[in-house]
Amino acid sequence: AIVVGGGLGGMSAANTVVENGGRTVLVDKSSFCGGNSTKATSGINGAETKAQKDAGVDDSIELFTSDTLKGGAKKPELVKILCGNSGADVDWLVEKFNLDLSLLARLGGHSAPRTHRGKERFPGMTITYALIQMLEKIAERTDKARIITKARAHRLLMNSAGVCVGLVYEKGGLDFQEHGPVILATGGFGADFTQNSLLAQYRPDLMHLPTTNGE
């Protein structure tokens, strides 16, 4: 699979592909991976995790789902996936990447302590770098993974049936193609300050503001 974006979402996808016996190519427009995920300072939310059970925290997927919908989430089908998978996702990070996420906090909008972190000051950086390092090791030792930085994906390749079969990315002024299923993990468009961006189109009043999204 071809993964676009080297933040926590993209790195999770790429590592999962390899874990299940596949091969992956990850492309990121920046000179290094990590994205906005490395700047997160609170932790990662999960319900019904092993850390919660060990700490005697009474939480549920249903409660997490309810809290998220009350918080203003507009797509219940995505909330169901986000919250339903959250506990297993946190446990996966702990077990597969040897991360300490045993410290729990109850943050705003949550009905239970479900924000997980370790003792480090910047949990987003700690979590994301662990996944980057794992994928880098796989790329160095095997042909199961490749990481391509300074590569801007700009076109999806479609077949005659309208199915996405790859993408085109630009690197060093040249276009390259990769073929296979594509996973988009590019985050938002908050750092796209070009005149034809979605930001310019829908929220031009925000164009002058700085963002952590991007380099």
JSON list of C-alpha atoms in Angstrom, two decimals:
[
{"chain": "A", "resi": 1, "resn": "ALA", "atom": "CA", "xyz": [0.00, 0.00, 0.00]},
{"chain": "A", "resi": 2, "resn": "ILE", "atom": "CA", "xyz": [1.08, 3.59, -0.63]},
{"chain": "A", "resi": 3, "resn": "VAL", "atom": "CA", "xyz": [0.66, 5.82, 2.41]},
{"chain": "A", "resi": 4, "resn": "VAL", "atom": "CA", "xyz": [0.57, 9.60, 1.97]},
{"chain": "A", "resi": 5, "resn": "GLY", "atom": "CA", "xyz": [1.59, 11.43, 5.15]},
{"chain": "A", "resi": 6, "resn": "GLY", "atom": "CA", "xyz": [4.14, 10.57, 7.82]},
{"chain": "A", "resi": 7, "resn": "GLY", "atom": "CA", "xyz": [2.33, 11.62, 10.98]},
{"chain": "A", "resi": 8, "resn": "LEU", "atom": "CA", "xyz": [0.87, 9.23, 13.55]},
{"chain": "A", "resi": 9, "resn": "GLY", "atom": "CA", "xyz": [-2.00, 8.24, 11.23]},
{"chain": "A", "resi": 10, "resn": "GLY", "atom": "CA", "xyz": [0.28, 7.47, 8.30]},
{"chain": "A", "resi": 11, "resn": "MET", "atom": "CA", "xyz": [2.88, 5.70, 10.42]},
{"chain": "A", "resi": 12, "resn": "SER", "atom": "CA", "xyz": [0.17, 3.58, 12.07]},
{"chain": "A", "resi": 13, "resn": "ALA", "atom": "CA", "xyz": [-1.16, 2.62, 8.64]},
{"chain": "A", "resi": 14, "resn": "ALA", "atom": "CA", "xyz": [2.29, 1.78, 7.24]},
{"chain": "A", "resi": 15, "resn": "ASN", "atom": "CA", "xyz": [3.30, -0.30, 10.26]},
{"chain": "A", "resi": 16, "resn": "THR", "atom": "CA", "xyz": [-0.04, -2.13, 10.16]},
{"chain": "A", "resi": 17, "resn": "VAL", "atom": "CA", "xyz": [0.42, -3.00, 6.47]},
{"chain": "A", "resi": 18, "resn": "VAL", "atom": "CA", "xyz": [3.84, -4.51, 7.20]},
{"chain": "A", "resi": 19, "resn": "GLU", "atom": "CA", "xyz": [2.55, -6.25, 10.33]},
{"chain": "A", "resi": 20, "resn": "ASN", "atom": "CA", "xyz": [-0.05, -8.01, 8.18]},
{"chain": "A", "resi": 21, "resn": "GLY", "atom": "CA", "xyz": [2.47, -9.20, 5.62]},
{"chain": "A", "resi": 22, "resn": "GLY", "atom": "CA", "xyz": [2.19, -6.42, 3.05]},
{"chain": "A", "resi": 23, "resn": "ARG", "atom": "CA", "xyz": [4.66, -3.95, 1.59]},
{"chain": "A", "resi": 24, "resn": "THR", "atom": "CA", "xyz": [4.39, -0.22, 1.96]},
{"chain": "A", "resi": 25, "resn": "VAL", "atom": "CA", "xyz": [5.74, 2.99, 0.47]},
{"chain": "A", "resi": 26, "resn": "LEU", "atom": "CA", "xyz": [5.26, 6.09, 2.61]},
{"chain": "A", "resi": 27, "resn": "VAL", "atom": "CA", "xyz": [5.61, 9.54, 1.04]},
{"chain": "A", "resi": 28, "resn": "ASP", "atom": "CA", "xyz": [5.77, 12.82, 2.96]},
{"chain": "A", "resi": 29, "resn": "LYS", "atom": "CA", "xyz": [6.14, 16.34, 1.59]},
{"chain": "A", "resi": 30, "resn": "SER", "atom": "CA", "xyz": [8.40, 17.44, 4.46]},
{"chain": "A", "resi": 31, "resn": "SER", "atom": "CA", "xyz": [12.10, 16.74, 4.84]},
{"chain": "A", "resi": 32, "resn": "PHE", "atom": "CA", "xyz": [11.32, 14.54, 7.86]},
{"chain": "A", "resi": 33, "resn": "CYS", "atom": "CA", "xyz": [8.34, 12.55, 9.09]},
{"chain": "A", "resi": 34, "resn": "GLY", "atom": "CA", "xyz": [6.24, 13.27, 12.18]},
{"chain": "A", "resi": 35, "resn": "GLY", "atom": "CA", "xyz": [3.78, 15.90, 11.02]},
{"chain": "A", "resi": 36, "resn": "ASN", "atom": "CA", "xyz": [1.52, 17.67, 13.46]},
{"chain": "A", "resi": 37, "resn": "SER", "atom": "CA", "xyz": [1.37, 14.55, 15.66]},
{"chain": "A", "resi": 38, "resn": "THR", "atom": "CA", "xyz": [4.80, 15.24, 17.15]},
{"chain": "A", "resi": 39, "resn": "LYS", "atom": "CA", "xyz": [3.54, 18.54, 18.54]},
{"chain": "A", "resi": 40, "resn": "ALA", "atom": "CA", "xyz": [0.71, 17.02, 20.61]},
{"chain": "A", "resi": 41, "resn": "THR", "atom": "CA", "xyz": [1.29, 17.60, 24.32]},
{"chain": "A", "resi": 42, "resn": "SER", "atom": "CA", "xyz": [-1.66, 15.94, 26.09]},
{"chain": "A", "resi": 43, "resn": "GLY", "atom": "CA", "xyz": [-1.65, 12.28, 25.12]},
{"chain": "A", "resi": 44, "resn": "ILE", "atom": "CA", "xyz": [-3.86, 9.86, 23.23]},
{"chain": "A", "resi": 45, "resn": "ASN", "atom": "CA", "xyz": [-7.45, 9.02, 24.12]},
{"chain": "A", "resi": 46, "resn": "GLY", "atom": "CA", "xyz": [-8.72, 5.48, 24.49]},
{"chain": "A", "resi": 47, "resn": "ALA", "atom": "CA", "xyz": [-11.60, 3.72, 26.25]},
{"chain": "A", "resi": 48, "resn": "GLU", "atom": "CA", "xyz": [-11.51, 0.24, 27.83]},
{"chain": "A", "resi": 49, "resn": "THR", "atom": "CA", "xyz": [-7.70, 0.09, 27.67]},
{"chain": "A", "resi": 50, "resn": "LYS", "atom": "CA", "xyz": [-5.53, -2.22, 29.74]},
{"chain": "A", "resi": 51, "resn": "ALA", "atom": "CA", "xyz": [-4.04, 0.85, 31.48]},
{"chain": "A", "resi": 52, "resn": "GLN", "atom": "CA", "xyz": [-7.52, 1.94, 32.55]},
{"chain": "A", "resi": 53, "resn": "LYS", "atom": "CA", "xyz": [-8.39, -1.51, 33.83]},
{"chain": "A", "resi": 54, "resn": "ASP", "atom": "CA", "xyz": [-5.11, -1.69, 35.78]},
{"chain": "A", "resi": 55, "resn": "ALA", "atom": "CA", "xyz": [-5.89, 1.70, 37.33]},
{"chain": "A", "resi": 56, "resn": "GLY", "atom": "CA", "xyz": [-9.47, 0.74, 38.18]},
{"chain": "A", "resi": 57, "resn": "VAL", "atom": "CA", "xyz": [-10.97, 3.33, 35.81]},
{"chain": "A", "resi": 58, "resn": "ASP", "atom": "CA", "xyz": [-14.59, 2.65, 34.88]},
{"chain": "A", "resi": 59, "resn": "ASP", "atom": "CA", "xyz": [-14.95, 3.70, 31.24]},
{"chain": "A", "resi": 60, "resn": "SER", "atom": "CA", "xyz": [-16.69, 2.40, 28.13]},
{"chain": "A", "resi": 61, "resn": "ILE", "atom": "CA", "xyz": [-16.73, 2.83, 24.39]},
{"chain": "A", "resi": 62, "resn": "GLU", "atom": "CA", "xyz": [-20.34, 3.98, 24.65]},
{"chain": "A", "resi": 63, "resn": "LEU", "atom": "CA", "xyz": [-19.42, 6.74, 27.11]},
{"chain": "A", "resi": 64, "resn": "PHE", "atom": "CA", "xyz": [-16.48, 7.88, 24.95]},
{"chain": "A", "resi": 65, "resn": "THR", "atom": "CA", "xyz": [-18.79, 7.92, 21.91]},
{"chain": "A", "resi": 66, "resn": "SER", "atom": "CA", "xyz": [-21.39, 9.98, 23.78]},
{"chain": "A", "resi": 67, "resn": "ASP", "atom": "CA", "xyz": [-18.75, 12.46, 24.97]},
{"chain": "A", "resi": 68, "resn": "THR", "atom": "CA", "xyz": [-17.39, 12.86, 21.44]},
{"chain": "A", "resi": 69, "resn": "LEU", "atom": "CA", "xyz": [-20.80, 13.50, 19.92]},
{"chain": "A", "resi": 70, "resn": "LYS", "atom": "CA", "xyz": [-21.62, 16.01, 22.66]},
{"chain": "A", "resi": 71, "resn": "GLY", "atom": "CA", "xyz": [-18.33, 17.73, 21.82]},
{"chain": "A", "resi": 72, "resn": "GLY", "atom": "CA", "xyz": [-19.63, 18.58, 18.37]},
{"chain": "A", "resi": 73, "resn": "ALA", "atom": "CA", "xyz": [-18.54, 15.71, 16.10]},
{"chain": "A", "resi": 74, "resn": "LYS", "atom": "CA", "xyz": [-20.70, 15.79, 12.98]},
{"chain": "A", "resi": 75, "resn": "LYS", "atom": "CA", "xyz": [-20.19, 12.28, 11.56]},
{"chain": "A", "resi": 76, "resn": "PRO", "atom": "CA", "xyz": [-21.53, 9.57, 13.92]},
{"chain": "A", "resi": 77, "resn": "GLU", "atom": "CA", "xyz": [-20.24, 6.77, 11.67]},
{"chain": "A", "resi": 78, "resn": "LEU", "atom": "CA", "xyz": [-16.67, 8.05, 12.05]},
{"chain": "A", "resi": 79, "resn": "VAL", "atom": "CA", "xyz": [-17.10, 8.64, 15.78]},
{"chain": "A", "resi": 80, "resn": "LYS", "atom": "CA", "xyz": [-18.19, 5.01, 16.14]},
{"chain": "A", "resi": 81, "resn": "ILE", "atom": "CA", "xyz": [-14.95, 3.82, 14.50]},
{"chain": "A", "resi": 82, "resn": "LEU", "atom": "CA", "xyz": [-12.73, 6.32, 16.36]},
{"chain": "A", "resi": 83, "resn": "CYS", "atom": "CA", "xyz": [-14.10, 5.46, 19.79]},
{"chain": "A", "resi": 84, "resn": "GLY", "atom": "CA", "xyz": [-14.77, 1.78, 19.12]},
{"chain": "A", "resi": 85, "resn": "ASN", "atom": "CA", "xyz": [-11.17, 1.12, 18.07]},
{"chain": "A", "resi": 86, "resn": "SER", "atom": "CA", "xyz": [-9.54, 3.49, 20.57]},
{"chain": "A", "resi": 87, "resn": "GLY", "atom": "CA", "xyz": [-8.82, 1.03, 23.36]},
{"chain": "A", "resi": 88, "resn": "ALA", "atom": "CA", "xyz": [-7.31, -1.59, 21.07]},
{"chain": "A", "resi": 89, "resn": "ASP", "atom": "CA", "xyz": [-5.30, 1.14, 19.32]},
{"chain": "A", "resi": 90, "resn": "VAL", "atom": "CA", "xyz": [-3.75, 2.38, 22.57]},
{"chain": "A", "resi": 91, "resn": "ASP", "atom": "CA", "xyz": [-2.99, -1.20, 23.66]},
{"chain": "A", "resi": 92, "resn": "TRP", "atom": "CA", "xyz": [-1.38, -1.83, 20.23]},
{"chain": "A", "resi": 93, "resn": "LEU", "atom": "CA", "xyz": [0.94, 1.15, 20.72]},
{"chain": "A", "resi": 94, "resn": "VAL", "atom": "CA", "xyz": [1.96, -0.13, 24.14]},
{"chain": "A", "resi": 95, "resn": "GLU", "atom": "CA", "xyz": [2.49, -3.75, 23.10]},
{"chain": "A", "resi": 96, "resn": "LYS", "atom": "CA", "xyz": [4.03, -3.37, 19.63]},
{"chain": "A", "resi": 97, "resn": "PHE", "atom": "CA", "xyz": [6.21, -0.33, 20.25]},
{"chain": "A", "resi": 98, "resn": "ASN", "atom": "CA", "xyz": [7.08, -0.80, 23.91]},
{"chain": "A", "resi": 99, "resn": "LEU", "atom": "CA", "xyz": [5.56, 2.55, 24.87]},
{"chain": "A", "resi": 100, "resn": "ASP", "atom": "CA", "xyz": [4.63, 3.60, 28.39]},
{"chain": "A", "resi": 101, "resn": "LEU", "atom": "CA", "xyz": [1.11, 5.05, 28.24]},
{"chain": "A", "resi": 102, "resn": "SER", "atom": "CA", "xyz": [0.17, 4.24, 31.83]},
{"chain": "A", "resi": 103, "resn": "LEU", "atom": "CA", "xyz": [-0.46, 7.80, 33.07]},
{"chain": "A", "resi": 104, "resn": "LEU", "atom": "CA", "xyz": [-4.13, 8.74, 32.77]},
{"chain": "A", "resi": 105, "resn": "ALA", "atom": "CA", "xyz": [-5.78, 12.15, 32.82]},
{"chain": "A", "resi": 106, "resn": "ARG", "atom": "CA", "xyz": [-9.34, 13.34, 32.50]},
{"chain": "A", "resi": 107, "resn": "LEU", "atom": "CA", "xyz": [-9.31, 16.28, 30.11]},
{"chain": "A", "resi": 108, "resn": "GLY", "atom": "CA", "xyz": [-12.05, 18.68, 29.03]},
{"chain": "A", "resi": 109, "resn": "GLY", "atom": "CA", "xyz": [-15.13, 17.06, 27.53]},
{"chain": "A", "resi": 110, "resn": "HIS", "atom": "CA", "xyz": [-14.33, 13.60, 28.86]},
{"chain": "A", "resi": 111, "resn": "SER", "atom": "CA", "xyz": [-16.41, 11.81, 31.49]},
{"chain": "A", "resi": 112, "resn": "ALA", "atom": "CA", "xyz": [-13.53, 9.58, 32.60]},
{"chain": "A", "resi": 113, "resn": "PRO", "atom": "CA", "xyz": [-9.70, 9.63, 32.70]},
{"chain": "A", "resi": 114, "resn": "ARG", "atom": "CA", "xyz": [-8.92, 8.30, 29.22]},
{"chain": "A", "resi": 115, "resn": "THR", "atom": "CA", "xyz": [-6.06, 10.46, 27.92]},
{"chain": "A", "resi": 116, "resn": "HIS", "atom": "CA", "xyz": [-2.96, 8.25, 28.00]},
{"chain": "A", "resi": 117, "resn": "ARG", "atom": "CA", "xyz": [0.65, 9.33, 28.16]},
{"chain": "A", "resi": 118, "resn": "GLY", "atom": "CA", "xyz": [3.98, 8.40, 29.71]},
{"chain": "A", "resi": 119, "resn": "LYS", "atom": "CA", "xyz": [6.35, 10.49, 31.79]},
{"chain": "A", "resi": 120, "resn": "GLU", "atom": "CA", "xyz": [7.77, 12.35, 28.79]},
{"chain": "A", "resi": 121, "resn": "ARG", "atom": "CA", "xyz": [6.95, 16.01, 28.34]},
{"chain": "A", "resi": 122, "resn": "PHE", "atom": "CA", "xyz": [5.76, 15.65, 24.73]},
{"chain": "A", "resi": 123, "resn": "PRO", "atom": "CA", "xyz": [3.80, 12.39, 24.37]},
{"chain": "A", "resi": 124, "resn": "GLY", "atom": "CA", "xyz": [2.89, 13.08, 20.74]},
{"chain": "A", "resi": 125, "resn": "MET", "atom": "CA", "xyz": [6.57, 13.18, 19.81]},
{"chain": "A", "resi": 126, "resn": "THR", "atom": "CA", "xyz": [7.37, 10.07, 21.86]},
{"chain": "A", "resi": 127, "resn": "ILE", "atom": "CA", "xyz": [4.55, 8.01, 20.35]},
{"chain": "A", "resi": 128, "resn": "THR", "atom": "CA", "xyz": [5.06, 9.12, 16.75]},
{"chain": "A", "resi": 129, "resn": "TYR", "atom": "CA", "xyz": [8.85, 8.73, 16.80]},
{"chain": "A", "resi": 130, "resn": "ALA", "atom": "CA", "xyz": [8.53, 5.17, 18.10]},
{"chain": "A", "resi": 131, "resn": "LEU", "atom": "CA", "xyz": [6.48, 4.28, 15.01]},
{"chain": "A", "resi": 132, "resn": "ILE", "atom": "CA", "xyz": [8.84, 6.17, 12.70]},
{"chain": "A", "resi": 133, "resn": "GLN", "atom": "CA", "xyz": [11.84, 4.32, 14.12]},
{"chain": "A", "resi": 134, "resn": "MET", "atom": "CA", "xyz": [10.13, 0.96, 13.69]},
{"chain": "A", "resi": 135, "resn": "LEU", "atom": "CA", "xyz": [9.32, 1.66, 10.03]},
{"chain": "A", "resi": 136, "resn": "GLU", "atom": "CA", "xyz": [12.83, 3.00, 9.41]},
{"chain": "A", "resi": 137, "resn": "LYS", "atom": "CA", "xyz": [14.34, -0.21, 10.81]},
{"chain": "A", "resi": 138, "resn": "ILE", "atom": "CA", "xyz": [12.10, -2.30, 8.55]},
{"chain": "A", "resi": 139, "resn": "ALA", "atom": "CA", "xyz": [13.06, -0.15, 5.55]},
{"chain": "A", "resi": 140, "resn": "GLU", "atom": "CA", "xyz": [16.77, -0.53, 6.34]},
{"chain": "A", "resi": 141, "resn": "ARG", "atom": "CA", "xyz": [16.69, -4.29, 6.86]},
{"chain": "A", "resi": 142, "resn": "THR", "atom": "CA", "xyz": [14.06, -5.51, 4.37]},
{"chain": "A", "resi": 143, "resn": "ASP", "atom": "CA", "xyz": [12.24, -4.62, 1.16]},
{"chain": "A", "resi": 144, "resn": "LYS", "atom": "CA", "xyz": [8.91, -4.45, 3.01]},
{"chain": "A", "resi": 145, "resn": "ALA", "atom": "CA", "xyz": [8.98, -0.66, 3.48]},
{"chain": "A", "resi": 146, "resn": "ARG", "atom": "CA", "xyz": [10.28, 2.49, 1.81]},
{"chain": "A", "resi": 147, "resn": "ILE", "atom": "CA", "xyz": [10.09, 6.05, 3.14]},
{"chain": "A", "resi": 148, "resn": "ILE", "atom": "CA", "xyz": [10.29, 8.91, 0.63]},
{"chain": "A", "resi": 149, "resn": "THR", "atom": "CA", "xyz": [10.54, 12.44, 2.06]},
{"chain": "A", "resi": 150, "resn": "LYS", "atom": "CA", "xyz": [10.43, 15.80, 0.26]},
{"chain": "A", "resi": 151, "resn": "ALA", "atom": "CA", "xyz": [7.83, 14.14, -1.96]},
{"chain": "A", "resi": 152, "resn": "ARG", "atom": "CA", "xyz": [4.57, 15.94, -2.71]},
{"chain": "A", "resi": 153, "resn": "ALA", "atom": "CA", "xyz": [1.78, 13.64, -3.87]},
{"chain": "A", "resi": 154, "resn": "HIS", "atom": "CA", "xyz": [-0.39, 15.60, -6.30]},
{"chain": "A", "resi": 155, "resn": "ARG", "atom": "CA", "xyz": [-2.43, 13.17, -8.41]},
{"chain": "A", "resi": 156, "resn": "LEU", "atom": "CA", "xyz": [-4.21, 9.87, -7.88]},
{"chain": "A", "resi": 157, "resn": "LEU", "atom": "CA", "xyz": [-4.03, 7.30, -10.67]},
{"chain": "A", "resi": 158, "resn": "MET", "atom": "CA", "xyz": [-7.42, 5.85, -11.63]},
{"chain": "A", "resi": 159, "resn": "ASN", "atom": "CA", "xyz": [-8.23, 2.89, -13.86]},
{"chain": "A", "resi": 160, "resn": "SER", "atom": "CA", "xyz": [-11.08, 2.67, -16.37]},
{"chain": "A", "resi": 161, "resn": "ALA", "atom": "CA", "xyz": [-13.43, 1.39, -13.67]},
{"chain": "A", "resi": 162, "resn": "GLY", "atom": "CA", "xyz": [-12.80, 4.48, -11.55]},
{"chain": "A", "resi": 163, "resn": "VAL", "atom": "CA", "xyz": [-10.71, 2.62, -8.99]},
{"chain": "A", "resi": 164, "resn": "CYS", "atom": "CA", "xyz": [-7.63, 4.27, -7.50]},
{"chain": "A", "resi": 165, "resn": "VAL", "atom": "CA", "xyz": [-4.56, 2.21, -8.45]},
{"chain": "A", "resi": 166, "resn": "GLY", "atom": "CA", "xyz": [-1.69, 4.48, -7.46]},
{"chain": "A", "resi": 167, "resn": "LEU", "atom": "CA", "xyz": [-0.44, 8.04, -7.32]},
{"chain": "A", "resi": 168, "resn": "VAL", "atom": "CA", "xyz": [1.97, 10.55, -8.78]},
{"chain": "A", "resi": 169, "resn": "TYR", "atom": "CA", "xyz": [4.35, 12.48, -6.55]},
{"chain": "A", "resi": 170, "resn": "GLU", "atom": "CA", "xyz": [6.83, 15.26, -7.27]},
{"chain": "A", "resi": 171, "resn": "LYS", "atom": "CA", "xyz": [10.35, 15.13, -5.85]},
{"chain": "A", "resi": 172, "resn": "GLY", "atom": "CA", "xyz": [13.25, 17.31, -6.90]},
{"chain": "A", "resi": 173, "resn": "GLY", "atom": "CA", "xyz": [11.28, 18.81, -9.76]},
{"chain": "A", "resi": 174, "resn": "LEU", "atom": "CA", "xyz": [10.47, 15.40, -11.30]},
{"chain": "A", "resi": 175, "resn": "ASP", "atom": "CA", "xyz": [7.29, 13.31, -11.22]},
{"chain": "A", "resi": 176, "resn": "PHE", "atom": "CA", "xyz": [7.34, 9.69, -10.08]},
{"chain": "A", "resi": 177, "resn": "GLN", "atom": "CA", "xyz": [4.64, 7.04, -9.92]},
{"chain": "A", "resi": 178, "resn": "GLU", "atom": "CA", "xyz": [3.82, 4.38, -7.37]},
{"chain": "A", "resi": 179, "resn": "HIS", "atom": "CA", "xyz": [1.23, 1.70, -8.06]},
{"chain": "A", "resi": 180, "resn": "GLY", "atom": "CA", "xyz": [-1.04, -0.01, -5.54]},
{"chain": "A", "resi": 181, "resn": "PRO", "atom": "CA", "xyz": [-3.79, 0.83, -3.04]},
{"chain": "A", "resi": 182, "resn": "VAL", "atom": "CA", "xyz": [-3.49, 4.35, -1.59]},
{"chain": "A", "resi": 183, "resn": "ILE", "atom": "CA", "xyz": [-4.06, 5.42, 2.02]},
{"chain": "A", "resi": 184, "resn": "LEU", "atom": "CA", "xyz": [-4.43, 9.17, 2.50]},
{"chain": "A", "resi": 185, "resn": "ALA", "atom": "CA", "xyz": [-3.21, 10.28, 5.93]},
{"chain": "A", "resi": 186, "resn": "THR", "atom": "CA", "xyz": [-2.38, 13.87, 5.06]},
{"chain": "A", "resi": 187, "resn": "GLY", "atom": "CA", "xyz": [-4.19, 15.61, 7.89]},
{"chain": "A", "resi": 188, "resn": "GLY", "atom": "CA", "xyz": [-5.87, 18.95, 7.35]},
{"chain": "A", "resi": 189, "resn": "PHE", "atom": "CA", "xyz": [-5.26, 21.87, 5.01]},
{"chain": "A", "resi": 190, "resn": "GLY", "atom": "CA", "xyz": [-4.37, 24.46, 7.64]},
{"chain": "A", "resi": 191, "resn": "ALA", "atom": "CA", "xyz": [-0.89, 25.03, 6.20]},
{"chain": "A", "resi": 192, "resn": "ASP", "atom": "CA", "xyz": [-2.00, 25.48, 2.59]},
{"chain": "A", "resi": 193, "resn": "PHE", "atom": "CA", "xyz": [-1.71, 29.24, 2.11]},
{"chain": "A", "resi": 194, "resn": "THR", "atom": "CA", "xyz": [-1.88, 29.14, -1.69]},
{"chain": "A", "resi": 195, "resn": "GLN", "atom": "CA", "xyz": [-4.52, 31.32, -3.33]},
{"chain": "A", "resi": 196, "resn": "ASN", "atom": "CA", "xyz": [-6.57, 28.36, -4.63]},
{"chain": "A", "resi": 197, "resn": "SER", "atom": "CA", "xyz": [-6.50, 26.40, -1.35]},
{"chain": "A", "resi": 198, "resn": "LEU", "atom": "CA", "xyz": [-9.57, 25.26, 0.58]},
{"chain": "A", "resi": 199, "resn": "LEU", "atom": "CA", "xyz": [-8.46, 27.65, 3.32]},
{"chain": "A", "resi": 200, "resn": "ALA", "atom": "CA", "xyz": [-8.55, 30.58, 0.90]},
{"chain": "A", "resi": 201, "resn": "GLN", "atom": "CA", "xyz": [-11.86, 29.40, -0.51]},
{"chain": "A", "resi": 202, "resn": "TYR", "atom": "CA", "xyz": [-13.78, 28.79, 2.71]},
{"chain": "A", "resi": 203, "resn": "ARG", "atom": "CA", "xyz": [-11.94, 30.64, 5.51]},
{"chain": "A", "resi": 204, "resn": "PRO", "atom": "CA", "xyz": [-9.92, 33.50, 4.01]},
{"chain": "A", "resi": 205, "resn": "ASP", "atom": "CA", "xyz": [-10.14, 35.24, 7.39]},
{"chain": "A", "resi": 206, "resn": "LEU", "atom": "CA", "xyz": [-7.70, 32.62, 8.76]},
{"chain": "A", "resi": 207, "resn": "MET", "atom": "CA", "xyz": [-5.08, 33.00, 6.04]},
{"chain": "A", "resi": 208, "resn": "HIS", "atom": "CA", "xyz": [-2.89, 35.32, 8.11]},
{"chain": "A", "resi": 209, "resn": "LEU", "atom": "CA", "xyz": [-2.71, 33.03, 11.16]},
{"chain": "A", "resi": 210, "resn": "PRO", "atom": "CA", "xyz": [0.23, 30.71, 11.91]},
{"chain": "A", "resi": 211, "resn": "THR", "atom": "CA", "xyz": [-0.30, 26.95, 12.23]},
{"chain": "A", "resi": 212, "resn": "THR", "atom": "CA", "xyz": [1.48, 23.95, 13.70]},
{"chain": "A", "resi": 213, "resn": "ASN", "atom": "CA", "xyz": [0.29, 21.96, 10.68]},
{"chain": "A", "resi": 214, "resn": "GLY", "atom": "CA", "xyz": [3.29, 21.74, 8.36]},
{"chain": "A", "resi": 215, "resn": "GLU", "atom": "CA", "xyz": [6.92, 22.76, 8.63]}
]
